[in-house]
Amino acid sequence: MPASTVLAAPVLATTGVDWSQVHAVKLLGVALGGLILLWAIRRMFGGK
């Protein structure tokens, strides 16, 4: 198994995590990051 695969495998995999919740939190983070990025770009160009 390549080292990158080992590093990419979450430590939580052995603790019985509900992966649907993990993916929901990831999507929430991506959406929030996108909103902040849009806000920052609009602000940079003089928007409110």
PDB file of N, CA and C in Angstrom:
ATOM      1  N   MET A   1       0.852  -1.200   0.000  1.00  0.00           N
ATOM      2  CA  MET A   1       0.000   0.000   0.000  1.00  0.00           C
ATOM      3  C   MET A   1       0.886   1.248   0.000  1.00  0.00           C
ATOM      4  N   PRO A   2       0.692   2.158  -0.940  1.00  0.00           N
ATOM      5  CA  PRO A   2       1.521   3.381  -0.994  1.00  0.00           C
ATOM      6  C   PRO A   2       1.325   4.253   0.239  1.00  0.00           C
ATOM      7  N   ALA A   3       2.350   5.009   0.560  1.00  0.00           N
ATOM      8  CA  ALA A   3       2.297   5.878   1.741  1.00  0.00           C
ATOM      9  C   ALA A   3       1.187   6.915   1.612  1.00  0.00           C
ATOM     10  N   SER A   4       0.936   7.395   0.391  1.00  0.00           N
ATOM     11  CA  SER A   4      -0.107   8.409   0.207  1.00  0.00           C
ATOM     12  C   SER A   4      -1.483   7.852   0.568  1.00  0.00           C
ATOM     13  N   THR A   5      -1.696   6.570   0.288  1.00  0.00           N
ATOM     14  CA  THR A   5      -2.973   5.947   0.638  1.00  0.00           C
ATOM     15  C   THR A   5      -3.119   5.862   2.145  1.00  0.00           C
ATOM     16  N   VAL A   6      -2.025   5.536   2.821  1.00  0.00           N
ATOM     17  CA  VAL A   6      -2.055   5.438   4.284  1.00  0.00           C
ATOM     18  C   VAL A   6      -2.339   6.804   4.888  1.00  0.00           C
ATOM     19  N   LEU A   7      -1.697   7.843   4.352  1.00  0.00           N
ATOM     20  CA  LEU A   7      -1.895   9.196   4.879  1.00  0.00           C
ATOM     21  C   LEU A   7      -3.309   9.688   4.605  1.00  0.00           C
ATOM     22  N   ALA A   8      -3.864   9.280   3.464  1.00  0.00           N
ATOM     23  CA  ALA A   8      -5.198   9.752   3.095  1.00  0.00           C
ATOM     24  C   ALA A   8      -6.287   9.040   3.892  1.00  0.00           C
ATOM     25  N   ALA A   9      -5.988   7.846   4.408  1.00  0.00           N
ATOM     26  CA  ALA A   9      -6.993   7.099   5.166  1.00  0.00           C
ATOM     27  C   ALA A   9      -7.186   7.751   6.530  1.00  0.00           C
ATOM     28  N   PRO A  10      -8.421   8.146   6.836  1.00  0.00           N
ATOM     29  CA  PRO A  10      -8.664   8.820   8.122  1.00  0.00           C
ATOM     30  C   PRO A  10      -8.437   7.886   9.300  1.00  0.00           C
ATOM     31  N   VAL A  11      -7.955   8.443  10.382  1.00  0.00           N
ATOM     32  CA  VAL A  11      -7.727   7.673  11.599  1.00  0.00           C
ATOM     33  C   VAL A  11      -9.059   7.209  12.178  1.00  0.00           C
ATOM     34  N   LEU A  12     -10.127   7.970  11.919  1.00  0.00           N
ATOM     35  CA  LEU A  12     -11.442   7.679  12.489  1.00  0.00           C
ATOM     36  C   LEU A  12     -12.108   6.457  11.865  1.00  0.00           C
ATOM     37  N   ALA A  13     -11.500   5.890  10.828  1.00  0.00           N
ATOM     38  CA  ALA A  13     -12.133   4.783  10.110  1.00  0.00           C
ATOM     39  C   ALA A  13     -12.396   3.587  11.022  1.00  0.00           C
ATOM     40  N   THR A  14     -11.605   3.429  12.060  1.00  0.00           N
ATOM     41  CA  THR A  14     -11.750   2.258  12.931  1.00  0.00           C
ATOM     42  C   THR A  14     -12.720   2.503  14.080  1.00  0.00           C
ATOM     43  N   THR A  15     -13.255   3.718  14.213  1.00  0.00           N
ATOM     44  CA  THR A  15     -14.094   4.037  15.369  1.00  0.00           C
ATOM     45  C   THR A  15     -15.584   3.979  15.050  1.00  0.00           C
ATOM     46  N   GLY A  16     -15.953   3.478  13.868  1.00  0.00           N
ATOM     47  CA  GLY A  16     -17.365   3.357  13.529  1.00  0.00           C
ATOM     48  C   GLY A  16     -18.043   4.692  13.297  1.00  0.00           C
ATOM     49  N   VAL A  17     -17.400   5.562  12.541  1.00  0.00           N
ATOM     50  CA  VAL A  17     -17.951   6.885  12.254  1.00  0.00           C
ATOM     51  C   VAL A  17     -19.065   6.770  11.222  1.00  0.00           C
ATOM     52  N   ASP A  18     -20.107   7.582  11.379  1.00  0.00           N
ATOM     53  CA  ASP A  18     -21.177   7.650  10.381  1.00  0.00           C
ATOM     54  C   ASP A  18     -20.684   8.531   9.229  1.00  0.00           C
ATOM     55  N   TRP A  19     -20.293   7.892   8.121  1.00  0.00           N
ATOM     56  CA  TRP A  19     -19.637   8.634   7.039  1.00  0.00           C
ATOM     57  C   TRP A  19     -20.573   9.617   6.351  1.00  0.00           C
ATOM     58  N   SER A  20     -21.890   9.375   6.407  1.00  0.00           N
ATOM     59  CA  SER A  20     -22.815  10.333   5.797  1.00  0.00           C
ATOM     60  C   SER A  20     -22.726  11.671   6.527  1.00  0.00           C
ATOM     61  N   GLN A  21     -22.522  11.612   7.845  1.00  0.00           N
ATOM     62  CA  GLN A  21     -22.365  12.854   8.610  1.00  0.00           C
ATOM     63  C   GLN A  21     -21.047  13.539   8.266  1.00  0.00           C
ATOM     64  N   VAL A  22     -19.997  12.737   8.096  1.00  0.00           N
ATOM     65  CA  VAL A  22     -18.690  13.304   7.741  1.00  0.00           C
ATOM     66  C   VAL A  22     -18.784  14.030   6.405  1.00  0.00           C
ATOM     67  N   HIS A  23     -19.443  13.396   5.422  1.00  0.00           N
ATOM     68  CA  HIS A  23     -19.578  14.024   4.108  1.00  0.00           C
ATOM     69  C   HIS A  23     -20.454  15.270   4.193  1.00  0.00           C
ATOM     70  N   ALA A  24     -21.477  15.246   5.031  1.00  0.00           N
ATOM     71  CA  ALA A  24     -22.340  16.418   5.200  1.00  0.00           C
ATOM     72  C   ALA A  24     -21.536  17.584   5.765  1.00  0.00           C
ATOM     73  N   VAL A  25     -20.683  17.301   6.741  1.00  0.00           N
ATOM     74  CA  VAL A  25     -19.858  18.357   7.338  1.00  0.00           C
ATOM     75  C   VAL A  25     -18.862  18.886   6.317  1.00  0.00           C
ATOM     76  N   LYS A  26     -18.296  17.979   5.499  1.00  0.00           N
ATOM     77  CA  LYS A  26     -17.366  18.417   4.453  1.00  0.00           C
ATOM     78  C   LYS A  26     -18.064  19.342   3.467  1.00  0.00           C
ATOM     79  N   LEU A  27     -19.275  18.936   3.028  1.00  0.00           N
ATOM     80  CA  LEU A  27     -20.027  19.760   2.076  1.00  0.00           C
ATOM     81  C   LEU A  27     -20.371  21.111   2.681  1.00  0.00           C
ATOM     82  N   LEU A  28     -20.724  21.106   3.963  1.00  0.00           N
ATOM     83  CA  LEU A  28     -21.033  22.353   4.657  1.00  0.00           C
ATOM     84  C   LEU A  28     -19.798  23.256   4.674  1.00  0.00           C
ATOM     85  N   GLY A  29     -18.643  22.681   4.944  1.00  0.00           N
ATOM     86  CA  GLY A  29     -17.391  23.443   4.958  1.00  0.00           C
ATOM     87  C   GLY A  29     -17.062  24.016   3.592  1.00  0.00           C
ATOM     88  N   VAL A  30     -17.261  23.214   2.550  1.00  0.00           N
ATOM     89  CA  VAL A  30     -16.992  23.684   1.184  1.00  0.00           C
ATOM     90  C   VAL A  30     -17.933  24.822   0.820  1.00  0.00           C
ATOM     91  N   ALA A  31     -19.216  24.669   1.169  1.00  0.00           N
ATOM     92  CA  ALA A  31     -20.199  25.713   0.869  1.00  0.00           C
ATOM     93  C   ALA A  31     -19.862  27.000   1.613  1.00  0.00           C
ATOM     94  N   LEU A  32     -19.503  26.862   2.884  1.00  0.00           N
ATOM     95  CA  LEU A  32     -19.152  28.034   3.686  1.00  0.00           C
ATOM     96  C   LEU A  32     -17.898  28.703   3.135  1.00  0.00           C
ATOM     97  N   GLY A  33     -16.912  27.897   2.760  1.00  0.00           N
ATOM     98  CA  GLY A  33     -15.690  28.436   2.168  1.00  0.00           C
ATOM     99  C   GLY A  33     -15.975  29.184   0.879  1.00  0.00           C
ATOM    100  N   GLY A  34     -16.869  28.630   0.054  1.00  0.00           N
ATOM    101  CA  GLY A  34     -17.239  29.289  -1.195  1.00  0.00           C
ATOM    102  C   GLY A  34     -17.916  30.622  -0.961  1.00  0.00           C
ATOM    103  N   LEU A  35     -18.809  30.660   0.026  1.00  0.00           N
ATOM    104  CA  LEU A  35     -19.497  31.918   0.347  1.00  0.00           C
ATOM    105  C   LEU A  35     -18.509  32.972   0.834  1.00  0.00           C
ATOM    106  N   ILE A  36     -17.583  32.567   1.693  1.00  0.00           N
ATOM    107  CA  ILE A  36     -16.583  33.509   2.209  1.00  0.00           C
ATOM    108  C   ILE A  36     -15.703  34.011   1.069  1.00  0.00           C
ATOM    109  N   LEU A  37     -15.343  33.099   0.149  1.00  0.00           N
ATOM    110  CA  LEU A  37     -14.516  33.485  -0.991  1.00  0.00           C
ATOM    111  C   LEU A  37     -15.250  34.491  -1.877  1.00  0.00           C
ATOM    112  N   LEU A  38     -16.525  34.217  -2.168  1.00  0.00           N
ATOM    113  CA  LEU A  38     -17.319  35.157  -2.971  1.00  0.00           C
ATOM    114  C   LEU A  38     -17.425  36.512  -2.288  1.00  0.00           C
ATOM    115  N   TRP A  39     -17.670  36.494  -0.976  1.00  0.00           N
ATOM    116  CA  TRP A  39     -17.781  37.741  -0.220  1.00  0.00           C
ATOM    117  C   TRP A  39     -16.470  38.526  -0.286  1.00  0.00           C
ATOM    118  N   ALA A  40     -15.350  37.826  -0.122  1.00  0.00           N
ATOM    119  CA  ALA A  40     -14.043  38.493  -0.142  1.00  0.00           C
ATOM    120  C   ALA A  40     -13.753  39.096  -1.515  1.00  0.00           C
ATOM    121  N   ILE A  41     -14.091  38.365  -2.579  1.00  0.00           N
ATOM    122  CA  ILE A  41     -13.848  38.871  -3.938  1.00  0.00           C
ATOM    123  C   ILE A  41     -14.719  40.092  -4.211  1.00  0.00           C
ATOM    124  N   ARG A  42     -16.004  40.026  -3.833  1.00  0.00           N
ATOM    125  CA  ARG A  42     -16.892  41.181  -4.041  1.00  0.00           C
ATOM    126  C   ARG A  42     -16.402  42.384  -3.261  1.00  0.00           C
ATOM    127  N   ARG A  43     -15.955  42.159  -2.037  1.00  0.00           N
ATOM    128  CA  ARG A  43     -15.461  43.246  -1.192  1.00  0.00           C
ATOM    129  C   ARG A  43     -14.192  43.859  -1.786  1.00  0.00           C
ATOM    130  N   MET A  44     -13.349  42.990  -2.349  1.00  0.00           N
ATOM    131  CA  MET A  44     -12.098  43.450  -2.938  1.00  0.00           C
ATOM    132  C   MET A  44     -12.367  44.393  -4.112  1.00  0.00           C
ATOM    133  N   PHE A  45     -13.456  44.138  -4.854  1.00  0.00           N
ATOM    134  CA  PHE A  45     -13.774  44.964  -6.010  1.00  0.00           C
ATOM    135  C   PHE A  45     -14.787  46.052  -5.698  1.00  0.00           C
ATOM    136  N   GLY A  46     -14.938  46.383  -4.428  1.00  0.00           N
ATOM    137  CA  GLY A  46     -15.758  47.524  -4.046  1.00  0.00           C
ATOM    138  C   GLY A  46     -17.217  47.222  -3.785  1.00  0.00           C
ATOM    139  N   GLY A  47     -17.608  45.962  -3.788  1.00  0.00           N
ATOM    140  CA  GLY A  47     -18.997  45.622  -3.489  1.00  0.00           C
ATOM    141  C   GLY A  47     -19.253  45.629  -1.997  1.00  0.00           C
ATOM    142  N   LYS A  48     -20.513  45.448  -1.609  1.00  0.00           N
ATOM    143  CA  LYS A  48     -20.817  45.408  -0.172  1.00  0.00           C
ATOM    144  C   LYS A  48     -21.363  44.054   0.211  1.00  0.00           C
TER     145      LYS A  48
END
